[in-house]
Tab-separated table of C-alpha atoms in Angstrom:
chain	number	residue	atom	x	y	z
A	281	MET	CA	38.143	107.579	223.604
A	282	ASN	CA	39.247	104.514	225.539
A	283	ASP	CA	40.602	105.814	228.837
A	284	GLN	CA	41.851	102.706	230.596
A	285	HIS	CA	42.165	104.387	234.020
A	286	ALA	CA	39.274	106.879	234.213
A	287	ASP	CA	37.169	104.937	236.721
A	288	PRO	CA	37.614	101.907	238.965
A	289	GLU	CA	36.667	98.812	237.018
A	290	PRO	CA	34.868	95.736	238.335
A	291	ARG	CA	36.844	92.532	237.853
A	292	PHE	CA	34.337	91.137	235.366
A	293	ARG	CA	32.757	93.467	232.856
A	294	ILE	CA	32.360	93.383	229.105
A	295	ARG	CA	33.761	96.539	227.547
A	296	ALA	CA	33.207	96.941	223.819
A	297	HIS	CA	32.477	99.279	220.967
A	298	HIS	CA	28.744	98.862	220.463
A	299	THR	CA	25.641	100.453	219.000
A	300	GLU	CA	21.995	99.819	219.730
A	301	SER	CA	22.050	96.710	217.543
A	302	THR	CA	25.681	95.629	217.101
A	303	ILE	CA	28.867	94.912	219.009
A	304	THR	CA	32.355	94.938	217.473
A	305	VAL	CA	34.611	91.961	218.156
A	306	TYR	CA	38.142	91.314	216.934
A	307	GLN	CA	39.929	88.404	215.336
A	308	ALA	CA	43.241	88.023	213.495
A	309	TYR	CA	43.835	85.767	210.515
A	310	PRO	CA	46.360	85.105	207.769
A	311	PRO	CA	45.829	87.347	204.723
A	312	GLU	CA	44.211	84.588	202.665
A	313	ILE	CA	41.299	84.527	205.131
A	314	GLY	CA	41.324	88.059	206.509
A	315	GLY	CA	41.565	89.776	203.131
A	316	PRO	CA	38.524	88.126	201.522
A	317	ALA	CA	36.542	88.479	204.762
A	318	ALA	CA	37.106	92.248	204.822
A	319	ARG	CA	36.400	92.557	201.098
A	320	ASP	CA	33.213	90.478	201.043
A	321	GLY	CA	31.859	91.056	204.550
A	322	ARG	CA	31.829	87.333	205.284
A	323	PHE	CA	34.331	84.541	205.771
A	324	PRO	CA	35.645	82.716	202.696
A	325	ALA	CA	35.214	78.985	202.105
A	326	ALA	CA	38.645	78.367	203.656
A	327	TRP	CA	37.267	79.449	207.049
A	328	LYS	CA	36.425	76.283	208.996
A	329	ARG	CA	32.988	76.182	210.586
A	330	ASP	CA	33.819	72.925	212.387
A	331	ARG	CA	36.546	74.508	214.535
A	332	MET	CA	36.199	76.666	217.630
A	333	THR	CA	36.736	80.345	216.863
A	334	TRP	CA	37.496	82.936	219.557
A	335	ILE	CA	36.171	86.477	219.401
A	336	LYS	CA	37.379	89.354	221.577
A	337	PRO	CA	35.492	92.616	222.255
A	338	SER	CA	38.709	94.278	223.501
A	339	PHE	CA	40.911	95.872	220.827
A	340	LEU	CA	43.957	95.981	223.103
A	341	TRP	CA	43.554	92.379	224.201
A	342	MET	CA	43.488	91.462	220.513
A	343	MET	CA	46.674	93.475	220.034
A	344	TYR	CA	48.267	91.523	222.873
A	345	ARG	CA	47.172	88.242	221.323
A	346	CYS	CA	48.316	88.984	217.760
A	347	GLY	CA	51.344	91.167	218.553
A	348	TRP	CA	49.814	94.195	216.829
A	349	GLY	CA	49.260	92.036	213.734
A	350	THR	CA	52.868	90.867	213.501
A	351	LYS	CA	52.522	87.212	214.571
A	352	ALA	CA	52.571	84.534	211.893
A	353	GLY	CA	49.060	83.610	210.799
A	354	GLN	CA	47.613	86.708	212.483
A	355	GLU	CA	48.768	89.424	210.107
A	356	THR	CA	45.269	90.651	209.177
A	357	VAL	CA	43.303	92.048	212.098
A	358	LEU	CA	39.559	92.256	211.619
A	359	GLY	CA	36.960	94.356	213.415
A	360	ILE	CA	33.757	92.353	212.998
A	361	ARG	CA	30.385	93.893	213.745
A	362	ILE	CA	27.892	91.289	214.861
A	363	SER	CA	24.341	91.493	216.114
A	364	ARG	CA	23.911	92.032	219.812
A	365	ALA	CA	21.149	89.429	219.745
A	366	GLY	CA	23.606	86.820	218.479
A	367	PHE	CA	26.315	87.825	220.940
A	368	GLU	CA	23.922	87.617	223.877
A	369	TRP	CA	22.550	84.265	222.701
A	370	ALA	CA	26.121	82.936	222.788
A	371	LEU	CA	26.666	84.274	226.313
A	372	ARG	CA	23.486	82.641	227.561
A	373	GLU	CA	24.499	79.322	226.019
A	374	ALA	CA	28.147	79.528	227.104
A	375	CYS	CA	30.051	77.683	229.793
A	376	LEU	CA	33.198	78.841	231.563
A	377	SER	CA	36.265	77.173	230.087
A	378	HIS	CA	37.528	76.270	233.545
A	379	TYR	CA	35.884	74.784	236.634
A	380	VAL	CA	34.679	77.135	239.373
A	381	PRO	CA	33.100	75.313	242.353
A	382	GLU	CA	30.905	78.285	243.338
A	383	VAL	CA	29.399	78.372	239.856
A	384	HIS	CA	29.264	74.750	238.742
A	385	GLY	CA	28.776	72.678	241.880
A	386	ASP	CA	30.617	69.463	241.157
A	387	HIS	CA	33.341	68.905	238.581
A	388	ALA	CA	31.356	66.302	236.647
A	389	ALA	CA	28.483	68.741	236.110
A	390	TRP	CA	30.900	71.311	234.688
A	391	ARG	CA	32.511	68.752	232.363
A	392	SER	CA	29.096	67.712	231.091
A	393	ARG	CA	28.039	71.311	230.510
A	394	LEU	CA	31.320	72.129	228.788
A	395	ARG	CA	30.885	69.236	226.339
A	396	GLN	CA	27.357	70.321	225.452
A	397	ALA	CA	27.765	74.104	225.331
A	398	PRO	CA	28.171	75.692	221.871
A	399	ALA	CA	30.164	78.550	223.406
A	400	ARG	CA	32.706	79.006	226.166
A	401	VAL	CA	34.060	81.999	228.058
A	402	GLN	CA	37.499	82.916	229.351
A	403	TRP	CA	38.334	86.007	231.377
A	404	ASP	CA	41.905	87.186	230.837
A	405	PRO	CA	43.649	90.298	232.180
A	406	GLU	CA	42.802	93.379	230.131
A	407	ARG	CA	45.810	95.170	228.635
A	408	ASP	CA	47.025	98.752	228.543
A	409	LEU	CA	48.670	100.470	225.581
A	410	ARG	CA	51.985	98.822	226.364
A	411	LEU	CA	50.117	95.500	226.549
A	412	ALA	CA	50.864	95.139	230.254
A	413	PRO	CA	48.149	93.383	232.289
A	414	LEU	CA	45.538	95.426	234.135
A	415	PRO	CA	43.810	94.354	237.376
A	416	TYR	CA	40.481	93.656	235.680
A	417	ARG	CA	39.436	91.092	233.129
A	418	SER	CA	38.599	91.019	229.439
A	419	LEU	CA	36.125	88.574	227.901
A	420	GLN	CA	37.052	86.023	225.276
A	421	LEU	CA	34.153	84.130	223.736
A	422	GLY	CA	34.784	80.817	222.004
A	423	LEU	CA	32.209	79.670	219.447
A	424	ALA	CA	31.850	76.091	218.246
A	425	GLY	CA	29.250	73.969	216.504
A	426	GLU	CA	25.925	75.774	216.202
A	427	ALA	CA	27.397	79.001	217.589
A	428	ALA	CA	30.217	79.106	215.014
A	429	VAL	CA	27.780	78.506	212.160
A	430	ARG	CA	25.403	81.196	213.415
A	431	TYR	CA	28.311	83.596	213.834
A	432	ALA	CA	29.543	83.117	210.286
A	433	ASP	CA	26.188	82.886	208.534
A	434	GLU	CA	23.748	84.990	210.577
A	435	TRP	CA	25.322	87.404	213.054
A	436	ILE	CA	27.914	89.268	210.992
A	437	VAL	CA	26.790	92.737	209.927
A	438	GLY	CA	30.114	94.069	208.645
A	439	VAL	CA	33.841	93.292	208.539
A	440	GLU	CA	36.633	95.893	208.550
A	441	ASP	CA	40.356	95.377	208.130
A	442	VAL	CA	41.775	97.261	211.125
A	443	THR	CA	45.379	96.197	210.506
A	444	PRO	CA	46.367	99.762	209.482
A	445	LEU	CA	44.896	101.087	212.731
A	446	ALA	CA	46.836	98.493	214.710
A	447	ALA	CA	50.062	99.506	212.969
A	448	GLU	CA	49.422	103.223	213.545
A	449	VAL	CA	48.660	102.812	217.237
A	450	HIS	CA	51.647	100.503	217.661
A	451	ALA	CA	53.988	103.038	216.033
A	452	LEU	CA	52.793	105.782	218.378
A	453	VAL	CA	53.224	103.532	221.406
A	454	ARG	CA	56.766	102.649	220.351
A	455	SER	CA	57.616	106.339	219.980
A	456	GLY	CA	56.216	107.095	223.437
A	457	GLU	CA	53.246	109.121	222.163
A	458	LEU	CA	50.703	107.419	224.391
A	459	GLU	CA	48.116	110.207	224.376
A	460	ARG	CA	47.997	110.240	220.589
A	461	ALA	CA	47.808	106.442	220.565
A	462	ALA	CA	44.956	106.426	223.081
A	463	ALA	CA	43.037	108.942	220.982
A	464	LEU	CA	42.933	106.440	218.115
A	465	LEU	CA	41.568	103.528	220.124
A	466	PRO	CA	37.992	102.353	219.516
A	467	ASP	CA	35.446	103.769	221.943
A	468	GLU	CA	34.937	100.804	224.253
A	469	ARG	CA	32.238	101.294	226.872
A	470	ALA	CA	30.563	99.020	229.372
A	471	TYR	CA	28.268	96.711	227.480
A	472	PRO	CA	24.749	96.740	228.959
A	473	LEU	CA	23.600	93.327	230.102
A	474	ALA	CA	21.003	92.038	232.499
A	475	GLY	CA	22.783	90.631	235.553
A	476	GLU	CA	21.596	87.094	235.010
A	477	VAL	CA	23.230	86.863	231.579
A	478	LEU	CA	26.699	86.752	233.138
A	479	ALA	CA	25.775	85.097	236.436
A	480	HIS	CA	26.965	81.674	235.246
A	481	LEU	CA	30.126	83.102	233.683
A	482	ARG	CA	31.869	84.863	236.548
A	483	ALA	CA	35.131	83.060	237.226
């Protein structure tokens, strides 16, 4: 279960559904992309490898972003299992999407790194079942260039259409049945990482 308030949370931590070899991330697409992706286990030709794509390990942050799968162009919510090796490669190669003096030194160095990095990281407030912000942060990982190609062609292990789950949880939340809604959430636990992997990504 995904108990949002069981223990104090550090401000920056990746929480995700993961196995020994995979991590599940979420994206939302229009049906013409999401449907074939779920059916075939890979993105269709209409999916653009030359654009930045953002993946989110947090199911509830994805629900906040796509409005439980109700926003235009985000009607199909996908749970995408990717290799942990690929995910961690992207983190090591990533740059924060905004300038932090304690991390980057001078602004020019950050701008240079941002232009070169195939991945970027944002930390946004995690969300509860009502999609209200929580006092700790959720990772968003943007993939471009080499990282986007690797994601689409190498890292994906499986794709599941989780739109029905989103609708079911949303219905329970709207009816005030928060315990039943929480019981349906993916099991998101702290993702194990060596400290140095995130050292350059703490905002």
